[in-house]
CSV table of N, CA and C in Angstrom, one decimal:
chain,number,residue,atom,x,y,z
A,1,MET,N,0.8,-1.2,0.0
A,1,MET,CA,0.0,0.0,0.0
A,1,MET,C,0.9,1.2,0.0
A,2,PRO,N,0.8,2.1,-1.0
A,2,PRO,CA,1.7,3.2,-1.1
A,2,PRO,C,1.3,4.3,0.0
A,3,ILE,N,2.4,5.0,0.4
A,3,ILE,CA,2.2,6.0,1.4
A,3,ILE,C,1.9,7.3,0.7
A,4,GLU,N,0.9,8.0,1.2
A,4,GLU,CA,0.5,9.3,0.7
A,4,GLU,C,1.6,10.3,0.9
A,5,PRO,N,1.9,11.2,-0.2
A,5,PRO,CA,3.1,12.1,-0.1
A,5,PRO,C,2.9,13.1,1.1
A,6,GLN,N,1.7,13.5,1.4
A,6,GLN,CA,1.5,14.5,2.5
A,6,GLN,C,1.6,14.0,3.9
A,7,VAL,N,1.7,12.6,4.1
A,7,VAL,CA,1.8,12.0,5.4
A,7,VAL,C,3.1,12.4,6.0
A,8,ARG,N,3.1,12.8,7.3
A,8,ARG,CA,4.4,13.2,7.9
A,8,ARG,C,5.3,12.0,8.1
A,9,VAL,N,6.6,12.3,8.1
A,9,VAL,CA,7.6,11.2,8.2
A,9,VAL,C,8.0,11.1,9.7
A,10,SER,N,8.4,9.9,10.1
A,10,SER,CA,8.9,9.6,11.4
A,10,SER,C,10.4,9.6,11.4
A,11,ASP,N,11.0,9.6,12.6
A,11,ASP,CA,12.5,9.5,12.7
A,11,ASP,C,12.9,8.2,12.0
A,12,ASP,N,12.2,7.1,12.1
A,12,ASP,CA,12.5,5.8,11.5
A,12,ASP,C,12.6,6.0,10.0
A,13,ASP,N,11.6,6.7,9.4
A,13,ASP,CA,11.6,7.0,7.9
A,13,ASP,C,12.9,7.7,7.5
A,14,ARG,N,13.2,8.7,8.3
A,14,ARG,CA,14.4,9.5,8.0
A,14,ARG,C,15.7,8.6,8.1
A,15,ASP,N,15.7,7.8,9.2
A,15,ASP,CA,16.9,6.9,9.4
A,15,ASP,C,17.0,5.9,8.2
A,16,ARG,N,15.9,5.4,7.7
A,16,ARG,CA,16.0,4.4,6.6
A,16,ARG,C,16.6,5.2,5.4
A,17,THR,N,16.1,6.4,5.2
A,17,THR,CA,16.6,7.2,4.0
A,17,THR,C,18.1,7.5,4.1
A,18,VAL,N,18.5,7.8,5.3
A,18,VAL,CA,19.9,8.1,5.6
A,18,VAL,C,20.8,6.9,5.3
A,19,GLN,N,20.3,5.7,5.8
A,19,GLN,CA,21.1,4.5,5.6
A,19,GLN,C,21.2,4.2,4.1
A,20,ARG,N,20.1,4.4,3.4
A,20,ARG,CA,20.1,4.2,1.9
A,20,ARG,C,21.1,5.1,1.2
A,21,LEU,N,21.2,6.4,1.7
A,21,LEU,CA,22.1,7.3,1.1
A,21,LEU,C,23.6,6.9,1.4
A,22,GLN,N,23.8,6.4,2.6
A,22,GLN,CA,25.1,6.0,3.0
A,22,GLN,C,25.5,4.8,2.2
A,23,GLN,N,24.6,3.9,2.0
A,23,GLN,CA,24.9,2.7,1.1
A,23,GLN,C,25.2,3.1,-0.3
A,24,ALA,N,24.5,4.1,-0.8
A,24,ALA,CA,24.7,4.6,-2.2
A,24,ALA,C,26.1,5.2,-2.3
A,25,PHE,N,26.4,6.0,-1.3
A,25,PHE,CA,27.8,6.6,-1.3
A,25,PHE,C,28.9,5.6,-1.2
A,26,ALA,N,28.7,4.6,-0.3
A,26,ALA,CA,29.7,3.5,-0.2
A,26,ALA,C,29.8,2.7,-1.5
A,27,ALA,N,28.8,2.6,-2.3
A,27,ALA,CA,28.8,1.9,-3.5
A,27,ALA,C,29.3,2.7,-4.7
A,28,GLY,N,29.6,4.0,-4.4
A,28,GLY,CA,30.0,4.9,-5.5
A,28,GLY,C,29.0,5.4,-6.4
A,29,LEU,N,27.7,5.4,-5.9
A,29,LEU,CA,26.6,5.9,-6.8
A,29,LEU,C,26.4,7.4,-6.7
A,30,ILE,N,26.8,8.0,-5.6
A,30,ILE,CA,26.7,9.4,-5.4
A,30,ILE,C,28.0,9.9,-4.8
A,31,THR,N,28.3,11.2,-5.1
A,31,THR,CA,29.5,11.8,-4.5
A,31,THR,C,29.3,12.3,-3.1
A,32,ARG,N,30.4,12.7,-2.4
A,32,ARG,CA,30.3,13.2,-1.1
A,32,ARG,C,29.4,14.4,-1.0
A,33,GLU,N,29.6,15.3,-2.0
A,33,GLU,CA,28.7,16.5,-2.0
A,33,GLU,C,27.3,16.2,-2.2
A,34,GLU,N,27.0,15.3,-3.1
A,34,GLU,CA,25.6,14.8,-3.3
A,34,GLU,C,25.0,14.2,-2.0
A,35,MET,N,25.8,13.4,-1.4
A,35,MET,CA,25.3,12.8,-0.2
A,35,MET,C,25.0,13.9,0.9
A,36,ASP,N,25.9,14.9,1.0
A,36,ASP,CA,25.7,15.9,2.0
A,36,ASP,C,24.5,16.7,1.7
A,37,ASP,N,24.2,17.0,0.5
A,37,ASP,CA,23.0,17.8,0.1
A,37,ASP,C,21.8,17.0,0.4
A,38,ARG,N,21.8,15.7,0.0
A,38,ARG,CA,20.7,14.8,0.2
A,38,ARG,C,20.4,14.5,1.7
A,39,LEU,N,21.5,14.4,2.5
A,39,LEU,CA,21.3,14.2,3.9
A,39,LEU,C,20.6,15.4,4.5
A,40,GLU,N,20.9,16.6,4.1
A,40,GLU,CA,20.3,17.8,4.6
A,40,GLU,C,18.8,17.8,4.3
A,41,LEU,N,18.4,17.4,3.1
A,41,LEU,CA,17.0,17.3,2.7
A,41,LEU,C,16.3,16.2,3.5
A,42,ALA,N,17.0,15.1,3.8
A,42,ALA,CA,16.4,14.0,4.5
A,42,ALA,C,16.1,14.4,6.0
A,43,PHE,N,17.1,15.1,6.6
A,43,PHE,CA,17.0,15.5,8.0
A,43,PHE,C,15.9,16.5,8.2
A,44,THR,N,15.6,17.3,7.1
A,44,THR,CA,14.6,18.4,7.3
A,44,THR,C,13.3,18.0,6.7
A,45,ALA,N,13.2,16.8,6.2
A,45,ALA,CA,11.9,16.4,5.5
A,45,ALA,C,10.8,16.3,6.6
A,46,ARG,N,9.6,16.8,6.1
A,46,ARG,CA,8.4,16.8,7.0
A,46,ARG,C,7.4,15.7,6.6
A,47,SER,N,7.4,15.5,5.2
A,47,SER,CA,6.4,14.5,4.7
A,47,SER,C,7.1,13.5,3.8
A,48,HIS,N,6.4,12.5,3.5
A,48,HIS,CA,7.0,11.5,2.6
A,48,HIS,C,7.3,12.1,1.2
A,49,GLY,N,6.5,13.0,0.8
A,49,GLY,CA,6.7,13.7,-0.5
A,49,GLY,C,8.0,14.4,-0.5
A,50,ASP,N,8.5,14.9,0.7
A,50,ASP,CA,9.9,15.5,0.8
A,50,ASP,C,11.0,14.5,0.7
A,51,LEU,N,10.7,13.2,1.1
A,51,LEU,CA,11.8,12.2,1.1
A,51,LEU,C,11.9,11.5,-0.3
A,52,VAL,N,10.9,11.5,-1.1
A,52,VAL,CA,10.9,10.7,-2.3
A,52,VAL,C,12.0,11.2,-3.3
A,53,PRO,N,12.1,12.5,-3.5
A,53,PRO,CA,13.2,13.0,-4.5
A,53,PRO,C,14.6,12.7,-4.0
A,54,VAL,N,14.8,12.6,-2.7
A,54,VAL,CA,16.1,12.4,-2.1
A,54,VAL,C,16.7,11.0,-2.6
A,55,VAL,N,15.9,10.0,-2.8
A,55,VAL,CA,16.4,8.7,-3.2
A,55,VAL,C,15.7,8.2,-4.5
A,56,ALA,N,15.0,9.1,-5.2
A,56,ALA,CA,14.3,8.6,-6.4
A,56,ALA,C,15.2,8.0,-7.5
A,57,ASP,N,16.4,8.5,-7.6
A,57,ASP,CA,17.3,8.0,-8.7
A,57,ASP,C,18.2,6.9,-8.3
A,58,LEU,N,18.0,6.4,-7.0
A,58,LEU,CA,18.9,5.3,-6.5
A,58,LEU,C,18.2,4.0,-6.8
A,59,PRO,N,19.0,2.9,-6.9
A,59,PRO,CA,18.4,1.6,-7.0
A,59,PRO,C,17.4,1.3,-5.9
A,60,GLY,N,16.5,0.4,-6.1
A,60,GLY,CA,15.5,0.0,-5.1
A,60,GLY,C,16.2,-0.4,-3.8
A,61,GLU,N,15.4,-0.1,-2.7
A,61,GLU,CA,15.9,-0.5,-1.4
A,61,GLU,C,16.2,-2.0,-1.2
A,62,PRO,N,17.3,-2.4,-0.7
A,62,PRO,CA,17.6,-3.8,-0.6
A,62,PRO,C,16.5,-4.5,0.4
A,63,VAL,N,16.3,-5.7,0.1
A,63,VAL,CA,15.3,-6.5,0.9
A,63,VAL,C,15.9,-6.6,2.3
A,64,ASP,N,15.1,-6.2,3.3
A,64,ASP,CA,15.6,-6.3,4.7
A,64,ASP,C,15.3,-7.7,5.3
A,65,GLU,N,16.2,-8.6,5.3
A,65,GLU,CA,16.0,-9.9,5.7
A,65,GLU,C,16.0,-10.0,7.2
A,66,VAL,N,15.2,-10.9,7.7
A,66,VAL,CA,15.1,-11.2,9.2
A,66,VAL,C,16.0,-12.4,9.4
A,67,VAL,N,17.0,-12.3,10.4
A,67,VAL,CA,17.8,-13.4,10.8
A,67,VAL,C,17.0,-14.2,11.9
A,68,GLU,N,16.7,-15.4,11.7
A,68,GLU,CA,15.9,-16.2,12.6
A,68,GLU,C,16.8,-17.2,13.3
A,69,LEU,N,16.7,-17.2,14.7
A,69,LEU,CA,17.4,-18.2,15.5
A,69,LEU,C,16.3,-19.0,16.3
A,70,ASN,N,16.4,-20.3,16.1
A,70,ASN,CA,15.3,-21.2,16.7
A,70,ASN,C,16.0,-22.2,17.6
A,71,SER,N,15.2,-22.5,18.6
A,71,SER,CA,15.7,-23.5,19.6
A,71,SER,C,14.4,-24.2,20.2
A,72,THR,N,14.5,-25.5,20.4
A,72,THR,CA,13.3,-26.1,21.0
A,72,THR,C,13.5,-26.1,22.6
A,73,GLY,N,14.6,-26.5,23.1
A,73,GLY,CA,14.8,-26.6,24.5
A,73,GLY,C,16.1,-26.0,25.0
A,74,GLY,N,16.9,-25.5,24.2
A,74,GLY,CA,18.1,-24.9,24.6
A,74,GLY,C,18.1,-23.4,24.5
A,75,ARG,N,19.1,-22.7,25.1
A,75,ARG,CA,19.2,-21.3,25.1
A,75,ARG,C,19.9,-20.8,23.8
A,76,VAL,N,19.4,-19.7,23.3
A,76,VAL,CA,20.1,-19.1,22.1
A,76,VAL,C,21.0,-18.1,22.7
A,77,LYS,N,22.3,-18.2,22.4
A,77,LYS,CA,23.3,-17.3,23.0
A,77,LYS,C,24.2,-16.7,22.0
A,78,ARG,N,24.4,-15.4,22.0
A,78,ARG,CA,25.4,-14.7,21.2
A,78,ARG,C,26.2,-13.8,22.1
A,79,ALA,N,27.5,-13.8,22.0
A,79,ALA,CA,28.4,-13.0,22.8
A,79,ALA,C,29.7,-12.8,22.1
A,80,GLY,N,30.5,-11.8,22.6
A,80,GLY,CA,31.8,-11.5,22.0
A,80,GLY,C,31.6,-10.7,20.7
A,81,ASP,N,32.5,-11.0,19.7
A,81,ASP,CA,32.6,-10.3,18.5
A,81,ASP,C,31.7,-11.0,17.4
A,82,TRP,N,30.4,-10.5,17.3
A,82,TRP,CA,29.5,-11.1,16.3
A,82,TRP,C,28.8,-9.9,15.6
A,83,LEU,N,28.3,-10.2,14.4
A,83,LEU,CA,27.7,-9.1,13.6
A,83,LEU,C,26.2,-9.2,13.9
A,84,VAL,N,25.7,-8.1,14.4
A,84,VAL,CA,24.3,-7.9,14.8
A,84,VAL,C,23.5,-7.5,13.6
A,85,PRO,N,22.5,-8.4,13.2
A,85,PRO,CA,21.7,-8.0,12.0
A,85,PRO,C,20.7,-6.9,12.4
A,86,ARG,N,20.1,-6.2,11.4
A,86,ARG,CA,19.2,-5.2,11.7
A,86,ARG,C,17.9,-5.8,12.3
A,87,ARG,N,17.5,-6.9,11.8
A,87,ARG,CA,16.3,-7.6,12.3
A,87,ARG,C,16.6,-9.0,12.8
A,88,LEU,N,16.3,-9.3,14.0
A,88,LEU,CA,16.6,-10.6,14.6
A,88,LEU,C,15.3,-11.2,15.3
A,89,ARG,N,15.0,-12.4,14.9
A,89,ARG,CA,13.8,-13.1,15.5
A,89,ARG,C,14.3,-14.3,16.2
A,90,ILE,N,14.0,-14.4,17.5
A,90,ILE,CA,14.4,-15.6,18.3
A,90,ILE,C,13.1,-16.3,18.7
A,91,THR,N,13.0,-17.6,18.4
A,91,THR,CA,11.9,-18.4,18.7
A,91,THR,C,12.4,-19.6,19.5
A,92,SER,N,11.7,-19.9,20.7
A,92,SER,CA,12.1,-21.1,21.5
A,92,SER,C,10.9,-21.5,22.3
A,93,GLU,N,10.6,-22.8,22.3
A,93,GLU,CA,9.5,-23.3,23.1
A,93,GLU,C,9.9,-23.4,24.6
A,94,TYR,N,11.0,-24.0,24.9
A,94,TYR,CA,11.4,-24.2,26.3
A,94,TYR,C,12.8,-23.6,26.6
A,95,GLY,N,13.3,-22.8,25.8
A,95,GLY,CA,14.6,-22.2,26.1
A,95,GLY,C,14.5,-20.7,26.1
A,96,GLY,N,15.6,-20.1,26.4
A,96,GLY,CA,15.7,-18.6,26.5
A,96,GLY,C,16.7,-18.0,25.6
A,97,ALA,N,17.0,-16.8,25.8
A,97,ALA,CA,18.0,-16.1,24.9
A,97,ALA,C,18.9,-15.2,25.8
A,98,HIS,N,20.2,-15.2,25.4
A,98,HIS,CA,21.1,-14.3,26.0
A,98,HIS,C,21.9,-13.7,24.9
A,99,LEU,N,21.6,-12.4,24.7
A,99,LEU,CA,22.3,-11.6,23.6
A,99,LEU,C,23.1,-10.5,24.2
A,100,ASP,N,24.4,-10.7,24.0
A,100,ASP,CA,25.4,-9.7,24.5
A,100,ASP,C,25.9,-8.9,23.4
A,101,LEU,N,25.4,-7.7,23.2
A,101,LEU,CA,25.8,-6.8,22.2
A,101,LEU,C,27.0,-5.9,22.6
A,102,SER,N,27.5,-6.0,23.8
A,102,SER,CA,28.5,-5.0,24.3
A,102,SER,C,29.8,-5.1,23.5
A,103,GLN,N,30.1,-6.2,22.9
A,103,GLN,CA,31.4,-6.3,22.1
A,103,GLN,C,31.1,-6.6,20.6
A,104,ALA,N,29.8,-6.6,20.3
A,104,ALA,CA,29.4,-7.0,18.9
A,104,ALA,C,29.7,-5.9,17.9
A,105,ALA,N,29.7,-6.3,16.6
A,105,ALA,CA,29.8,-5.3,15.5
A,105,ALA,C,28.3,-4.9,15.2
A,106,ILE,N,28.0,-3.6,15.4
A,106,ILE,CA,26.7,-3.1,15.1
A,106,ILE,C,26.8,-2.1,14.0
A,107,GLU,N,26.2,-2.4,12.8
A,107,GLU,CA,26.3,-1.6,11.7
A,107,GLU,C,25.0,-0.7,11.5
A,108,HIS,N,24.0,-1.0,12.2
A,108,HIS,CA,22.7,-0.3,12.0
A,108,HIS,C,22.4,0.6,13.2
A,109,SER,N,21.8,1.7,12.9
A,109,SER,CA,21.4,2.6,14.0
A,109,SER,C,20.2,2.1,14.8
A,110,VAL,N,19.4,1.4,14.1
A,110,VAL,CA,18.2,0.8,14.8
A,110,VAL,C,18.2,-0.7,14.6
A,111,ILE,N,18.1,-1.5,15.7
A,111,ILE,CA,18.1,-2.9,15.6
A,111,ILE,C,16.7,-3.4,16.2
A,112,GLU,N,16.1,-4.3,15.5
A,112,GLU,CA,14.8,-4.8,15.9
A,112,GLU,C,15.0,-6.3,16.4
A,113,ILE,N,14.6,-6.6,17.6
A,113,ILE,CA,14.7,-7.9,18.1
A,113,ILE,C,13.3,-8.4,18.5
A,114,GLU,N,12.9,-9.5,17.9
A,114,GLU,CA,11.6,-10.1,18.2
A,114,GLU,C,11.8,-11.3,19.0
A,115,LEU,N,11.1,-11.4,20.1
A,115,LEU,CA,11.2,-12.6,21.0
A,115,LEU,C,9.9,-13.4,21.0
A,116,GLN,N,10.0,-14.7,20.7
A,116,GLN,CA,8.8,-15.6,20.8
A,116,GLN,C,9.3,-16.7,21.7
A,117,LEU,N,9.1,-16.5,23.0
A,117,LEU,CA,9.6,-17.5,24.0
A,117,LEU,C,8.4,-18.0,24.8
A,118,ALA,N,8.1,-19.3,24.7
A,118,ALA,CA,6.9,-19.8,25.5
A,118,ALA,C,7.3,-19.9,27.0
A,119,TYR,N,8.4,-20.6,27.3
A,119,TYR,CA,8.8,-20.8,28.7
A,119,TYR,C,10.2,-20.4,29.0
A,120,GLY,N,10.7,-19.4,28.3
A,120,GLY,CA,12.1,-19.0,28.5
A,120,GLY,C,12.2,-17.5,28.8
A,121,SER,N,13.3,-17.1,29.3
A,121,SER,CA,13.6,-15.6,29.6
A,121,SER,C,14.7,-15.1,28.6
A,122,ALA,N,14.8,-13.8,28.6
A,122,ALA,CA,15.8,-13.2,27.7
A,122,ALA,C,16.5,-12.1,28.4
A,123,THR,N,17.8,-12.1,28.2
A,123,THR,CA,18.7,-11.0,28.7
A,123,THR,C,19.4,-10.4,27.5
A,124,ILE,N,19.3,-9.1,27.4
A,124,ILE,CA,19.9,-8.4,26.3
A,124,ILE,C,20.9,-7.4,26.9
A,125,ILE,N,22.2,-7.5,26.6
A,125,ILE,CA,23.2,-6.6,27.2
A,125,ILE,C,23.7,-5.6,26.1
A,126,LEU,N,23.6,-4.4,26.4
A,126,LEU,CA,23.9,-3.3,25.3
A,126,LEU,C,25.3,-2.7,25.6
A,127,PRO,N,25.8,-2.2,24.5
A,127,PRO,CA,27.1,-1.4,24.7
A,127,PRO,C,26.8,-0.1,25.3
A,128,PRO,N,27.8,0.5,25.9
A,128,PRO,CA,27.7,1.8,26.6
A,128,PRO,C,27.0,2.9,25.7
A,129,GLY,N,26.0,3.6,26.2
A,129,GLY,CA,25.4,4.6,25.5
A,129,GLY,C,24.2,4.2,24.6
A,130,ALA,N,24.1,2.9,24.3
A,130,ALA,CA,23.0,2.4,23.5
A,130,ALA,C,21.7,2.6,24.3
A,131,THR,N,20.6,2.6,23.6
A,131,THR,CA,19.3,2.8,24.2
A,131,THR,C,18.4,1.6,23.7
A,132,ALA,N,17.3,1.5,24.4
A,132,ALA,CA,16.4,0.4,24.1
A,132,ALA,C,14.9,0.7,24.4
A,133,ASN,N,14.0,0.2,23.7
A,133,ASN,CA,12.6,0.3,24.0
A,133,ASN,C,12.0,-1.1,23.9
A,134,ALA,N,11.3,-1.5,25.0
A,134,ALA,CA,10.7,-2.8,25.1
A,134,ALA,C,9.2,-2.7,25.4
A,135,ASP,N,8.6,-1.5,25.0
A,135,ASP,CA,7.2,-1.3,25.3
A,135,ASP,C,6.3,-2.3,24.6
A,136,ALA,N,6.8,-2.9,23.5
A,136,ALA,CA,5.9,-3.7,22.7
A,136,ALA,C,6.1,-5.2,23.1
A,137,VAL,N,6.8,-5.5,24.2
A,137,VAL,CA,6.9,-6.9,24.6
A,137,VAL,C,5.7,-7.2,25.5
A,138,VAL,N,5.1,-8.4,25.2
A,138,VAL,CA,3.9,-8.9,25.9
A,138,VAL,C,4.4,-10.1,26.7
A,139,THR,N,4.2,-10.0,28.1
A,139,THR,CA,4.5,-11.1,28.9
A,139,THR,C,3.2,-11.5,29.6
A,140,LYS,N,3.0,-12.8,29.6
A,140,LYS,CA,1.7,-13.3,30.3
A,140,LYS,C,2.0,-13.5,31.8
A,141,TRP,N,3.0,-14.2,32.2
A,141,TRP,CA,3.3,-14.5,33.5
A,141,TRP,C,4.8,-14.1,33.9
A,142,GLY,N,5.2,-13.0,33.3
A,142,GLY,CA,6.6,-12.6,33.6
A,142,GLY,C,6.6,-11.1,33.7
A,143,SER,N,7.8,-10.5,33.4
A,143,SER,CA,8.0,-9.1,33.5
A,143,SER,C,9.0,-8.6,32.5
A,144,THR,N,9.0,-7.3,32.3
A,144,THR,CA,10.0,-6.7,31.4
A,144,THR,C,10.8,-5.6,32.2
A,145,THR,N,12.1,-5.7,32.3
A,145,THR,CA,12.9,-4.8,33.0
A,145,THR,C,13.9,-4.2,32.0
A,146,CYS,N,13.8,-2.9,31.9
A,146,CYS,CA,14.8,-2.2,31.0
A,146,CYS,C,15.5,-1.1,31.8
A,147,LYS,N,16.8,-1.4,32.0
A,147,LYS,CA,17.6,-0.5,32.9
A,147,LYS,C,18.5,0.5,32.0
A,148,VAL,N,18.1,0.7,30.8
A,148,VAL,CA,18.8,1.7,29.9
A,148,VAL,C,17.8,2.7,29.4
A,149,PRO,N,18.3,3.9,29.0
A,149,PRO,CA,17.3,4.9,28.5
A,149,PRO,C,16.5,4.3,27.3
A,150,GLY,N,15.3,4.8,27.2
A,150,GLY,CA,14.4,4.3,26.2
A,150,GLY,C,14.3,5.2,25.0
A,151,ARG,N,14.8,6.4,25.0
A,151,ARG,CA,14.7,7.2,23.8
A,151,ARG,C,16.0,7.1,23.0
A,152,PRO,N,15.9,7.1,21.7
A,152,PRO,CA,17.2,7.0,20.9
A,152,PRO,C,18.1,8.2,21.2
A,153,SER,N,19.4,7.9,21.1
A,153,SER,CA,20.4,9.0,21.3
A,153,SER,C,21.2,9.1,20.0
A,154,PRO,N,21.4,10.3,19.5
A,154,PRO,CA,22.1,10.5,18.2
A,154,PRO,C,23.5,9.8,18.2
A,155,GLY,N,23.8,9.0,17.2
A,155,GLY,CA,25.1,8.4,17.0
A,155,GLY,C,25.2,7.1,17.8
A,156,LYS,N,24.2,6.7,18.6
A,156,LYS,CA,24.3,5.4,19.4
A,156,LYS,C,23.2,4.5,18.9
A,157,PRO,N,23.5,3.2,19.0
A,157,PRO,CA,22.5,2.2,18.6
A,157,PRO,C,21.3,2.2,19.4
A,158,HIS,N,20.1,2.0,18.8
A,158,HIS,CA,18.8,1.9,19.5
A,158,HIS,C,18.2,0.5,19.2
A,159,VAL,N,17.8,-0.2,20.2
A,159,VAL,CA,17.3,-1.5,20.1
A,159,VAL,C,15.8,-1.5,20.4
A,160,ARG,N,15.0,-2.0,19.5
A,160,ARG,CA,13.6,-2.1,19.7
A,160,ARG,C,13.3,-3.6,20.0
A,161,VAL,N,12.7,-3.9,21.1
A,161,VAL,CA,12.4,-5.3,21.5
A,161,VAL,C,10.9,-5.5,21.4
A,162,THR,N,10.5,-6.5,20.7
A,162,THR,CA,9.0,-6.8,20.6
A,162,THR,C,8.9,-8.3,20.8
A,163,GLY,N,7.6,-8.8,20.9
A,163,GLY,CA,7.3,-10.2,20.9
A,163,GLY,C,6.5,-10.6,22.1
A,164,GLU,N,6.5,-11.9,22.4
A,164,GLU,CA,5.6,-12.5,23.4
A,164,GLU,C,6.4,-13.5,24.2
A,165,LEU,N,6.3,-13.5,25.5
A,165,LEU,CA,6.8,-14.4,26.4
A,165,LEU,C,5.7,-15.0,27.3
A,166,GLY,N,5.6,-16.3,27.4
A,166,GLY,CA,4.5,-16.9,28.2
A,166,GLY,C,4.9,-16.9,29.6
A,167,TYR,N,6.0,-17.5,30.0
A,167,TYR,CA,6.4,-17.6,31.4
A,167,TYR,C,7.8,-17.1,31.7
A,168,GLY,N,8.2,-16.1,31.1
A,168,GLY,CA,9.6,-15.7,31.2
A,168,GLY,C,9.7,-14.2,31.4
A,169,HIS,N,10.9,-13.7,31.6
A,169,HIS,CA,11.2,-12.3,31.9
A,169,HIS,C,12.2,-11.8,30.8
A,170,VAL,N,12.1,-10.5,30.6
A,170,VAL,CA,13.0,-9.8,29.7
A,170,VAL,C,13.8,-8.8,30.5
A,171,LYS,N,15.1,-8.9,30.4
A,171,LYS,CA,16.0,-7.9,31.1
A,171,LYS,C,16.9,-7.3,30.1
A,172,ILE,N,16.9,-6.0,30.1
A,172,ILE,CA,17.8,-5.2,29.1
A,172,ILE,C,18.7,-4.3,30.0
A,173,ARG,N,20.0,-4.4,29.8
A,173,ARG,CA,20.9,-3.7,30.7
A,173,ARG,C,22.2,-3.5,30.0
A,174,TYR,N,23.1,-2.6,30.6
A,174,TYR,CA,24.5,-2.5,30.1
A,174,TYR,C,25.3,-3.6,30.7
A,175,ALA,N,26.5,-3.8,30.2
A,175,ALA,CA,27.4,-4.8,30.7
A,175,ALA,C,27.8,-4.4,32.1
A,176,ARG,N,28.0,-5.3,33.0
A,176,ARG,CA,28.5,-5.0,34.4
A,176,ARG,C,30.0,-4.7,34.3
A,177,LYS,N,30.4,-3.8,35.2
A,177,LYS,CA,31.8,-3.5,35.3
A,177,LYS,C,32.5,-4.6,36.0
A,178,ARG,N,33.7,-4.9,35.5
A,178,ARG,CA,34.5,-6.0,36.0
A,178,ARG,C,35.6,-5.4,36.9
A,179,PHE,N,35.7,-6.0,38.1
A,179,PHE,CA,36.8,-5.5,39.0
A,179,PHE,C,38.0,-6.3,38.8
A,180,SER,N,39.2,-5.6,38.8
A,180,SER,CA,40.4,-6.4,38.6
A,180,SER,C,41.2,-6.5,39.8
C-alpha cells in the first residue's frame, strides 16, 4: 500500500533514508557533495513527499531480511565479536535467549529484536550509550525490566524489542563493570 506524499515522516523513515544514502555513497553511486546535500534534505523532511526525491534516482531499497534463531529446548546465546543483524527473531519453546551486544559489531542505527519464547527468559546486554525500547513486549506470567534509556540517542545504537513471552522475563541492561 503506497504512502501518501502528504503524510508526515517519522524518525525511522528518516533513518532508513539516511542509511540508503550512506549505502549509495559507499557503492560509489553518489559523490560526497551529493550525499551531504541529500542528507540535509532527509533530515529536514516533514512529509513522505519531501523524502521521495532524495532517493528517487537510486536503485531500489535492498530487501531487509530477518535473521531467525530457533531452539526447542536450549538457550540461544550470542556474545563476543559477532555481527548484529538489523532484524533478529528468536523463537524457542522451552529455552531462553542471552544476547550480549556489548562487544558485537553493530552496523545499523536501529536494531529490531523479536522474541517468541513460550517458557524462557531473555537477557539483552547493550554497549555503553545504546538505548532500548521494550514497550511492545507482551509477557503473560513474567515481567520486562529495561535499565537503559528508552529514547534514541544520536550516534548510538537503539534496540527495539518486541514479541511475546509466556512464562519468562526480559531484562535489558548495560554490561556489568569488572573489577580487577
